[in-house]
Coordinates of C-alpha atoms and ligand atoms in Angstrom, one line a residue:
A16 CA -87.3 166.3 0.0
Q17 CA -87.7 164.2 -3.0
K18 CA -84.7 162.2 -3.9
E19 CA -83.0 162.3 -7.2
V20 CA -80.7 160.4 -9.5
K21 CA -78.3 161.5 -12.0
V22 CA -77.8 159.4 -15.2
D23 CA -74.7 160.0 -17.4
E24 CA -74.0 163.4 -15.9
T25 CA -76.7 164.8 -17.9
K26 CA -80.1 163.8 -16.8
V27 CA -81.8 164.0 -13.5
Y28 CA -84.6 161.7 -12.4
K29 CA -86.9 161.8 -9.3
T30 CA -86.7 158.4 -7.6
D31 CA -89.4 156.8 -5.5
E32 CA -89.9 153.5 -3.6
W33 CA -89.6 151.8 -7.0
M34 CA -86.0 152.8 -7.4
N35 CA -83.9 149.6 -7.3
T36 CA -80.9 150.5 -9.7
P37 CA -77.6 150.4 -8.0
S38 CA -74.9 153.1 -8.7
T39 CA -72.7 150.2 -10.1
I40 CA -75.2 149.7 -12.9
L41 CA -75.7 153.5 -13.6
A42 CA -71.9 153.6 -14.0
A43 CA -72.1 151.4 -17.1
V44 CA -74.2 153.9 -19.0
P45 CA -71.4 156.1 -20.2
R46 CA -69.3 153.1 -21.5
R47 CA -71.1 152.7 -24.9
L48 CA -69.1 149.6 -25.8
H49 CA -70.9 149.3 -29.1
L50 CA -69.4 152.7 -30.1
Q51 CA -65.9 152.2 -28.8
K52 CA -63.3 152.0 -31.6
D53 CA -62.0 148.5 -32.4
H54 CA -64.2 147.1 -29.6
P55 CA -65.7 143.5 -30.4
L56 CA -69.0 144.6 -30.0
R57 CA -68.7 147.7 -32.4
I58 CA -67.1 145.4 -35.0
T59 CA -69.9 142.9 -34.8
R60 CA -72.4 145.7 -35.0
E61 CA -70.9 147.2 -38.0
L62 CA -70.5 143.8 -39.8
I63 CA -74.3 143.3 -39.2
E64 CA -75.1 146.8 -40.4
S65 CA -73.1 146.3 -43.6
R66 CA -75.7 143.6 -44.6
F67 CA -78.6 146.1 -44.5
P68 CA -77.6 148.9 -47.1
G69 CA -79.8 151.9 -47.0
F70 CA -81.1 151.3 -43.5
K71 CA -80.9 154.2 -41.2
T72 CA -79.0 153.5 -38.0
Y73 CA -79.6 154.6 -34.5
N74 CA -76.6 154.1 -32.1
N75 CA -77.1 156.8 -29.5
L76 CA -80.6 156.4 -27.9
F77 CA -80.6 157.1 -24.3
P78 CA -81.3 154.0 -22.1
V79 CA -83.8 155.6 -19.7
V80 CA -87.3 155.0 -21.0
T81 CA -90.9 155.0 -19.8
I82 CA -92.7 151.7 -18.8
G83 CA -94.9 152.8 -21.8
Q84 CA -92.0 152.7 -24.2
N85 CA -90.6 149.5 -22.6
F86 CA -93.8 147.5 -22.1
D87 CA -97.3 149.1 -22.6
S88 CA -96.7 150.2 -26.3
L89 CA -95.6 146.7 -27.2
G90 CA -98.6 145.0 -25.7
F91 CA -97.0 143.5 -22.8
P92 CA -99.7 142.5 -20.2
A93 CA -100.1 144.3 -17.0
D94 CA -99.1 141.3 -14.9
H95 CA -96.2 140.2 -17.2
V96 CA -93.2 139.0 -15.1
G97 CA -90.6 141.3 -17.0
R98 CA -92.3 144.4 -15.3
S99 CA -91.4 143.2 -11.9
R100 CA -88.7 144.9 -9.8
T101 CA -87.0 141.5 -9.4
D102 CA -86.2 141.6 -13.3
T103 CA -86.1 145.3 -14.3
Y104 CA -84.2 148.2 -13.0
Y105 CA -86.5 151.0 -12.0
L106 CA -85.7 154.7 -11.3
N107 CA -89.2 155.3 -10.2
K108 CA -92.7 153.7 -10.9
D109 CA -92.9 155.0 -14.3
T110 CA -89.2 155.0 -15.4
V111 CA -86.8 152.1 -16.2
L112 CA -83.5 151.2 -17.9
R113 CA -84.6 149.6 -21.0
T114 CA -84.7 145.9 -21.0
H115 CA -84.7 145.6 -24.7
T116 CA -84.2 147.8 -27.9
S117 CA -87.9 147.2 -28.8
A118 CA -88.6 149.9 -26.2
H119 CA -87.8 152.3 -29.1
Q120 CA -89.9 150.7 -31.9
V121 CA -92.9 152.9 -31.6
D122 CA -90.8 156.2 -31.5
T123 CA -88.7 155.0 -34.5
F124 CA -91.6 154.0 -36.6
R125 CA -93.2 157.2 -35.7
A126 CA -90.1 159.3 -36.9
N127 CA -90.5 157.3 -40.1
E128 CA -87.1 158.7 -41.4
S129 CA -86.3 155.6 -43.5
A130 CA -88.2 152.4 -44.8
G131 CA -85.5 150.5 -43.0
Y132 CA -83.8 151.1 -39.5
L133 CA -81.2 149.4 -37.1
I134 CA -81.2 150.4 -33.5
S135 CA -78.2 149.1 -31.4
A136 CA -78.0 149.9 -27.9
D137 CA -77.3 148.9 -24.2
V138 CA -79.9 147.2 -22.4
Y139 CA -80.3 146.3 -18.7
R140 CA -81.8 143.3 -16.7
R141 CA -81.6 141.8 -13.4
D142 CA -80.4 138.3 -14.0
A143 CA -78.4 135.2 -13.2
I144 CA -74.6 135.3 -12.8
D145 CA -72.7 132.9 -15.2
R146 CA -70.2 133.4 -18.2
S147 CA -72.9 134.3 -20.6
H148 CA -75.2 136.7 -18.3
Y149 CA -74.3 140.2 -17.3
P150 CA -76.8 142.6 -16.2
V151 CA -75.7 145.1 -18.8
F152 CA -75.6 143.8 -22.6
H153 CA -76.2 145.0 -26.0
Q154 CA -79.0 144.4 -28.5
M155 CA -79.6 145.1 -32.1
E156 CA -83.0 145.7 -33.3
G157 CA -84.2 146.4 -37.0
A158 CA -87.2 146.9 -39.2
R159 CA -88.1 147.2 -42.7
T160 CA -91.7 148.4 -43.8
W161 CA -93.5 149.3 -47.0
D162 CA -96.2 152.0 -47.6
R163 CA -99.5 150.4 -48.9
A164 CA -99.9 153.7 -50.9
A165 CA -97.1 152.5 -53.1
A166 CA -99.4 149.8 -54.7
S167 CA -100.9 150.7 -58.0
S168 CA -103.0 149.2 -60.6
N169 CA -99.8 147.9 -62.2
K170 CA -98.6 146.2 -59.1
T171 CA -99.9 145.1 -55.9
L172 CA -98.0 145.8 -52.5
A173 CA -97.1 142.0 -52.4
E174 CA -95.6 142.2 -56.0
L175 CA -93.7 145.0 -55.0
I176 CA -92.3 143.4 -51.9
W177 CA -91.3 140.5 -54.0
D178 CA -89.3 142.7 -56.3
D179 CA -87.4 143.7 -53.2
V180 CA -86.9 140.2 -52.3
A181 CA -85.1 139.6 -55.5
K182 CA -82.5 142.2 -54.6
I183 CA -81.3 140.5 -51.6
P184 CA -78.0 138.3 -51.9
K185 CA -78.8 134.5 -52.1
H186 CA -76.7 132.3 -50.2
S187 CA -76.4 128.4 -50.6
I188 CA -76.5 127.3 -47.0
D189 CA -79.0 124.6 -46.0
V190 CA -82.2 126.2 -44.4
E191 CA -84.9 123.9 -42.6
D192 CA -88.2 125.8 -42.5
P193 CA -90.9 123.3 -41.9
N194 CA -93.7 125.4 -40.7
P195 CA -96.4 127.3 -42.7
T196 CA -95.8 131.2 -42.8
T197 CA -98.8 131.5 -40.4
H198 CA -101.0 129.0 -38.3
A199 CA -104.4 129.9 -37.0
E200 CA -103.6 129.1 -33.5
R201 CA -99.9 129.3 -33.0
N202 CA -99.0 132.0 -35.3
P203 CA -101.9 133.8 -36.5
L204 CA -102.2 136.2 -39.4
Q205 CA -103.3 139.7 -38.2
D206 CA -106.7 141.2 -38.8
G207 CA -106.5 143.3 -42.0
H208 CA -103.4 141.7 -43.4
S209 CA -103.8 139.5 -46.4
A210 CA -102.0 136.3 -46.8
E211 CA -100.2 137.4 -50.1
E212 CA -98.8 140.5 -48.2
V213 CA -97.6 138.5 -45.3
E214 CA -96.1 135.7 -47.6
A215 CA -94.2 138.5 -49.4
V216 CA -93.0 140.3 -46.2
A217 CA -92.0 136.9 -44.6
A218 CA -89.9 136.1 -47.7
H219 CA -88.2 139.5 -47.4
L220 CA -87.6 139.1 -43.7
K221 CA -86.1 135.6 -44.1
R222 CA -83.9 136.2 -47.0
S223 CA -82.6 139.5 -45.4
L224 CA -81.9 137.7 -41.9
E225 CA -80.3 134.6 -43.5
D226 CA -78.2 136.7 -45.5
M227 CA -76.9 138.5 -42.3
V228 CA -76.5 135.3 -40.2
V229 CA -74.7 133.4 -43.0
T230 CA -72.3 136.3 -43.3
I231 CA -71.5 136.3 -39.6
F232 CA -71.3 132.6 -39.3
T233 CA -69.1 132.1 -42.4
A234 CA -66.6 134.7 -40.9
A235 CA -66.8 132.8 -37.5
K236 CA -66.0 129.5 -39.2
T237 CA -63.2 131.1 -41.2
A238 CA -61.6 132.5 -38.2
A239 CA -62.0 129.2 -36.1
A240 CA -60.4 127.1 -39.1
E241 CA -57.4 129.6 -39.4
A242 CA -56.8 129.3 -35.7
G243 CA -56.6 125.5 -36.1
S244 CA -59.3 124.9 -33.5
E245 CA -61.7 123.0 -35.6
T246 CA -60.8 119.4 -34.6
T247 CA -63.9 117.7 -33.8
A248 CA -66.3 116.4 -36.4
A249 CA -69.1 118.6 -35.0
A250 CA -67.0 121.8 -35.5
Q251 CA -66.5 120.7 -39.2
A252 CA -70.0 120.0 -39.9
P253 CA -71.5 122.4 -42.6
L254 CA -73.4 125.5 -41.5
K255 CA -77.1 124.8 -41.4
L256 CA -80.0 127.3 -40.4
R257 CA -83.5 126.5 -39.1
W258 CA -86.7 128.6 -38.8
V259 CA -88.9 128.1 -35.7
E260 CA -92.2 129.4 -34.7
A261 CA -92.0 131.9 -31.8
Y262 CA -94.1 134.2 -29.5
F263 CA -93.6 138.1 -28.8
P264 CA -96.4 140.2 -27.7
F265 CA -95.6 142.9 -30.4
T266 CA -95.4 140.6 -33.5
S267 CA -97.5 138.1 -35.3
P268 CA -96.5 135.8 -36.9
S269 CA -93.3 135.6 -35.1
W270 CA -90.2 133.3 -35.8
E271 CA -86.9 132.6 -34.4
L272 CA -83.8 131.8 -36.5
E273 CA -81.4 129.1 -35.1
V274 CA -78.0 128.1 -36.4
F275 CA -76.3 124.7 -36.1
W276 CA -72.9 125.5 -34.7
Q277 CA -70.4 123.2 -33.3
G278 CA -72.9 120.4 -32.7
D279 CA -75.7 122.4 -31.3
W280 CA -78.8 124.4 -32.6
L281 CA -78.5 127.9 -31.2
E282 CA -81.1 130.6 -31.2
V283 CA -79.7 133.8 -32.9
L284 CA -82.6 136.2 -33.1
G285 CA -86.2 136.8 -32.8
S286 CA -88.4 138.1 -35.4
G287 CA -92.0 138.8 -36.8
I288 CA -94.5 141.2 -38.4
P289 CA -95.1 144.1 -35.9
Q290 CA -98.7 144.4 -34.7
Q291 CA -100.8 146.7 -36.8
S292 CA -102.0 148.4 -33.5
L293 CA -98.3 149.3 -32.8
L294 CA -97.9 150.9 -36.1
N295 CA -101.3 152.7 -35.8
T296 CA -100.0 154.1 -32.4
A297 CA -96.9 155.3 -34.2
G298 CA -99.0 157.2 -36.7
V299 CA -98.0 155.1 -39.7
P300 CA -101.2 152.9 -40.0
N301 CA -100.4 152.6 -43.7
R302 CA -97.3 150.7 -43.3
V303 CA -96.7 147.1 -43.0
G304 CA -93.4 145.1 -42.6
W305 CA -91.1 143.0 -40.3
A306 CA -88.8 143.5 -37.4
F307 CA -86.2 141.5 -35.7
G308 CA -84.0 141.6 -32.5
L309 CA -80.5 139.9 -31.4
G310 CA -78.0 140.0 -28.7
L311 CA -74.6 141.5 -29.8
E312 CA -72.7 139.7 -27.0
R313 CA -73.8 136.4 -27.9
I314 CA -73.0 136.9 -31.6
A315 CA -69.6 138.4 -30.7
M316 CA -68.9 135.6 -28.4
L317 CA -69.3 133.0 -31.1
L318 CA -67.6 135.1 -33.8
Y319 CA -64.3 135.7 -31.7
S320 CA -64.7 132.6 -29.4
I321 CA -64.8 135.0 -26.5
P322 CA -65.5 132.6 -23.4
D323 CA -66.6 135.0 -20.7
I324 CA -69.1 137.9 -21.1
R325 CA -67.4 139.9 -18.5
L326 CA -64.3 140.3 -20.9
F327 CA -66.3 142.8 -23.1
W328 CA -66.1 145.4 -20.2
S329 CA -62.4 144.7 -19.6
T330 CA -60.0 147.7 -20.3
D331 CA -57.0 145.3 -20.2
T332 CA -55.1 145.8 -23.5
R333 CA -54.4 142.0 -23.6
F334 CA -58.2 142.0 -24.4
L335 CA -58.7 145.3 -26.4
S336 CA -55.5 144.9 -28.6
Q337 CA -56.9 141.7 -30.1
F338 CA -59.6 143.3 -32.1
S339 CA -59.5 145.6 -35.2
S340 CA -62.1 146.9 -37.6
A341 CA -59.4 147.0 -40.3
G342 CA -58.4 143.5 -40.2
P343 CA -60.3 140.2 -40.9
I344 CA -62.0 138.6 -37.9
S345 CA -59.8 136.4 -36.0
R346 CA -60.1 134.2 -33.1
F347 CA -59.6 135.5 -29.5
V348 CA -56.6 134.2 -27.8
P349 CA -57.4 133.9 -24.1
F350 CA -54.8 135.2 -21.7
S351 CA -54.0 132.6 -19.2
K352 CA -56.8 131.3 -17.2
Y353 CA -56.3 132.2 -13.5
P354 CA -57.5 129.8 -10.8
A355 CA -61.1 129.7 -9.6
C356 CA -61.9 129.8 -6.0
I357 CA -65.3 128.1 -5.1
K358 CA -67.2 128.8 -1.9
D359 CA -70.6 128.0 -0.7
V360 CA -73.0 129.9 1.4
S361 CA -76.1 128.2 3.2
F362 CA -78.8 130.2 4.8
W363 CA -82.5 129.8 6.2
L364 CA -84.9 132.1 4.4
P365 CA -86.8 134.5 6.8
Q366 CA -90.3 133.4 7.7
R367 CA -93.1 135.8 6.6
S368 CA -96.5 135.7 8.2
S369 CA -98.3 136.3 4.8
S370 CA -96.9 134.4 2.1
S371 CA -97.0 135.7 -1.5
A372 CA -95.3 133.2 -3.4
A373 CA -95.1 134.2 -7.3
G374 CA -94.8 131.7 -10.0
G375 CA -91.0 130.9 -11.1
I376 CA -91.4 131.5 -14.8
S377 CA -89.1 133.2 -17.1
R378 CA -90.2 136.2 -19.2
N379 CA -90.0 135.8 -23.0
V380 CA -88.5 139.2 -23.8
G381 CA -85.1 137.9 -22.8
A382 CA -85.2 135.1 -25.4
T383 CA -82.4 136.4 -27.6
A384 CA -80.5 138.0 -25.0
T385 CA -77.3 136.0 -24.5
A386 CA -76.1 132.5 -24.8
S387 CA -78.7 130.9 -22.7
S388 CA -82.0 132.2 -21.3
S389 CA -82.1 131.0 -17.8
P390 CA -85.5 130.8 -15.9
T391 CA -85.6 133.0 -12.9
T392 CA -86.4 130.9 -9.9
T393 CA -88.7 132.2 -7.4
T394 CA -88.7 130.1 -4.2
S395 CA -90.7 131.2 -1.4
H396 CA -92.3 134.1 0.3
D397 CA -90.6 137.4 -1.0
F398 CA -87.3 135.7 -1.8
H399 CA -86.1 136.1 -5.4
E400 CA -82.8 134.6 -6.7
N401 CA -81.8 137.9 -8.6
D402 CA -81.6 139.6 -5.3
V403 CA -78.7 137.1 -4.3
M404 CA -77.2 137.9 -7.8
E405 CA -77.2 141.5 -7.4
I406 CA -75.5 141.4 -3.9
A407 CA -72.8 139.1 -5.4
R408 CA -72.3 141.8 -8.1
E409 CA -72.4 144.7 -5.7
V410 CA -69.7 143.0 -3.4
C411 CA -67.5 141.4 -6.0
G412 CA -67.9 143.4 -9.1
D413 CA -66.4 141.4 -12.0
L414 CA -64.4 139.0 -9.7
V415 CA -67.6 136.7 -9.7
E416 CA -67.9 134.4 -12.4
D417 CA -70.8 132.2 -11.4
V418 CA -73.4 131.9 -8.7
H419 CA -75.9 129.0 -8.6
L420 CA -78.2 127.1 -6.4
V421 CA -76.7 123.7 -5.3
D422 CA -79.0 122.7 -2.7
E423 CA -82.6 123.7 -1.5
F424 CA -84.8 122.0 1.3
V425 CA -87.6 122.7 3.6
H426 CA -87.2 121.6 7.2
P427 CA -89.9 118.9 7.8
K428 CA -90.8 120.3 11.4
T429 CA -90.4 124.0 11.2
G430 CA -91.1 124.5 7.7
R431 CA -88.3 126.8 7.1
R432 CA -86.7 126.8 3.8
S433 CA -82.7 126.4 3.4
M434 CA -80.8 127.4 0.4
C435 CA -77.1 126.8 -0.6
Y436 CA -75.6 128.9 -3.3
R437 CA -72.1 128.1 -4.8
T438 CA -70.1 131.1 -5.8
N439 CA -67.2 131.0 -8.2
Y440 CA -64.7 133.5 -7.7
R441 CA -62.2 134.3 -10.6
S442 CA -60.4 137.2 -12.0
L443 CA -60.0 137.4 -15.7
E444 CA -56.8 139.4 -15.2
R445 CA -54.9 138.0 -12.3
T446 CA -54.7 135.3 -9.5
L447 CA -56.8 136.1 -6.5
T448 CA -55.3 135.7 -3.0
N449 CA -56.9 133.6 -0.5
E450 CA -57.4 136.5 1.8
E451 CA -58.9 138.6 -0.9
T452 CA -61.7 135.8 -1.8
N453 CA -62.2 135.1 2.0
E454 CA -63.0 138.8 2.4
L455 CA -65.3 139.0 -0.6
H456 CA -67.2 136.0 0.5
D457 CA -67.5 137.2 4.2
K458 CA -68.7 140.6 2.8
F459 CA -71.4 138.6 0.5
R460 CA -72.6 136.6 3.6
Q461 CA -72.9 139.6 5.7
Q462 CA -74.9 141.6 2.9
L463 CA -77.2 138.6 2.3
V464 CA -78.1 138.9 6.1
E465 CA -78.4 142.5 6.1
K466 CA -80.3 143.0 2.7
L467 CA -82.5 139.8 2.7
G468 CA -82.7 139.2 6.3
V469 CA -81.5 135.6 5.9
E470 CA -80.0 133.3 8.7
L471 CA -76.5 132.0 7.9
R472 CA -76.2 128.3 8.8
Ligands
LIG522 N1 -87.1 142.1 -28.3 C1 -87.1 140.8 -28.4 C2 -86.1 140.1 -27.4 O1 -85.6 140.8 -26.7 C3 -86.5 140.5 -29.9 C4 -87.5 140.9 -31.0 C5 -87.3 142.2 -31.7 C6 -88.6 140.1 -31.5 C7 -88.1 142.6 -32.7 C8 -89.3 140.5 -32.6 C9 -89.1 141.8 -33.2 O2 -86.1 138.8 -27.2

């Protein structure tokens, strides 16, 4: 008999040997944090939406999509690492939990309900465990396009777009933008796009996204200053923005926007001019425009100074009661920090007769996900670090704060590889007892043996 899985009590999917989605991940689907009243992710979403008047918002798109929607339609190559089962949650070989909101680009362009749209949604990725990574997080994606048929003998399309550029509020923040709009090798103009058109679209993109980012970071600065937390010179430095060249398979040219925030350049969003082939597939070959995507947790963490991404999932009123859509943004006051308990686990990897080592590279779709995009380490044979992470999540839920490799070596005689992972146990809500952490750690060790076939040292 064919096996099935139910998602959100409403939809049933056939599973096959590609299925790698644990029930704990599926349990997150009904949470819809970006829709929850007075949740910081919802407030952040609404603040961003308020800077895009007239854009149609989509906040209820279902997270189960085809690999066509998530990868193929966006031009991801067949061997792209993002497609692997170590990085993506599959229900069956054609069906995944979306790894980014871009999975809805083609369908939303096809619906063509508005010249501008914003999509906010939960997205799912197998990834590292630390205070800025969680396997479920939220992205917002937006686009603005123009119909070439709007051009007339009076005005070219580029002139029409420049008229729209003039309508966007102008800020007075310093922006570094050293690169030309397009670059033949690094950031090429698409076939069939004119330089004038793309200059105008790029100007509209930059002015729109700068306005949104300046609004958010000005609010964050005010909140930090009011809490009296701005003590260092770095924190008092004026806000600065910078555009850098980027790469996405579905846009060209592409750019990222970075913000100078408390002494560091932080990447806030990815953007670019959607590939014309994508708009053709969507049945709107006559349109041209821009698109962007960002991670909502990352922005909310900066906006409210929220120190740990797990907090967004908290149902503790000490967390939730601190946010209100009615009032101004104010800094989150952490409730007491409970002690951490650090434990190591060392093991030998199983030896495989046929080695199939894959390259340890990070995929590019995650660039804007959360506070740092960590490369996924692939070590030897069939071992993938994300499997260790998933076991830790499965055993410990939100009681694990961080898991990372602290030592790795190959035995000179036997050729066996040894790994040592350090696990940081900490509850955000209470002090864990010794017995409790020991029990979690023992279970984690056992599961590593059972699921990965490692030999404990
Ligand atoms: N989907 C990209 C990401 O997850 C962001 C992006 C969206 C880039 C739209 C360009 C256009 O990083």
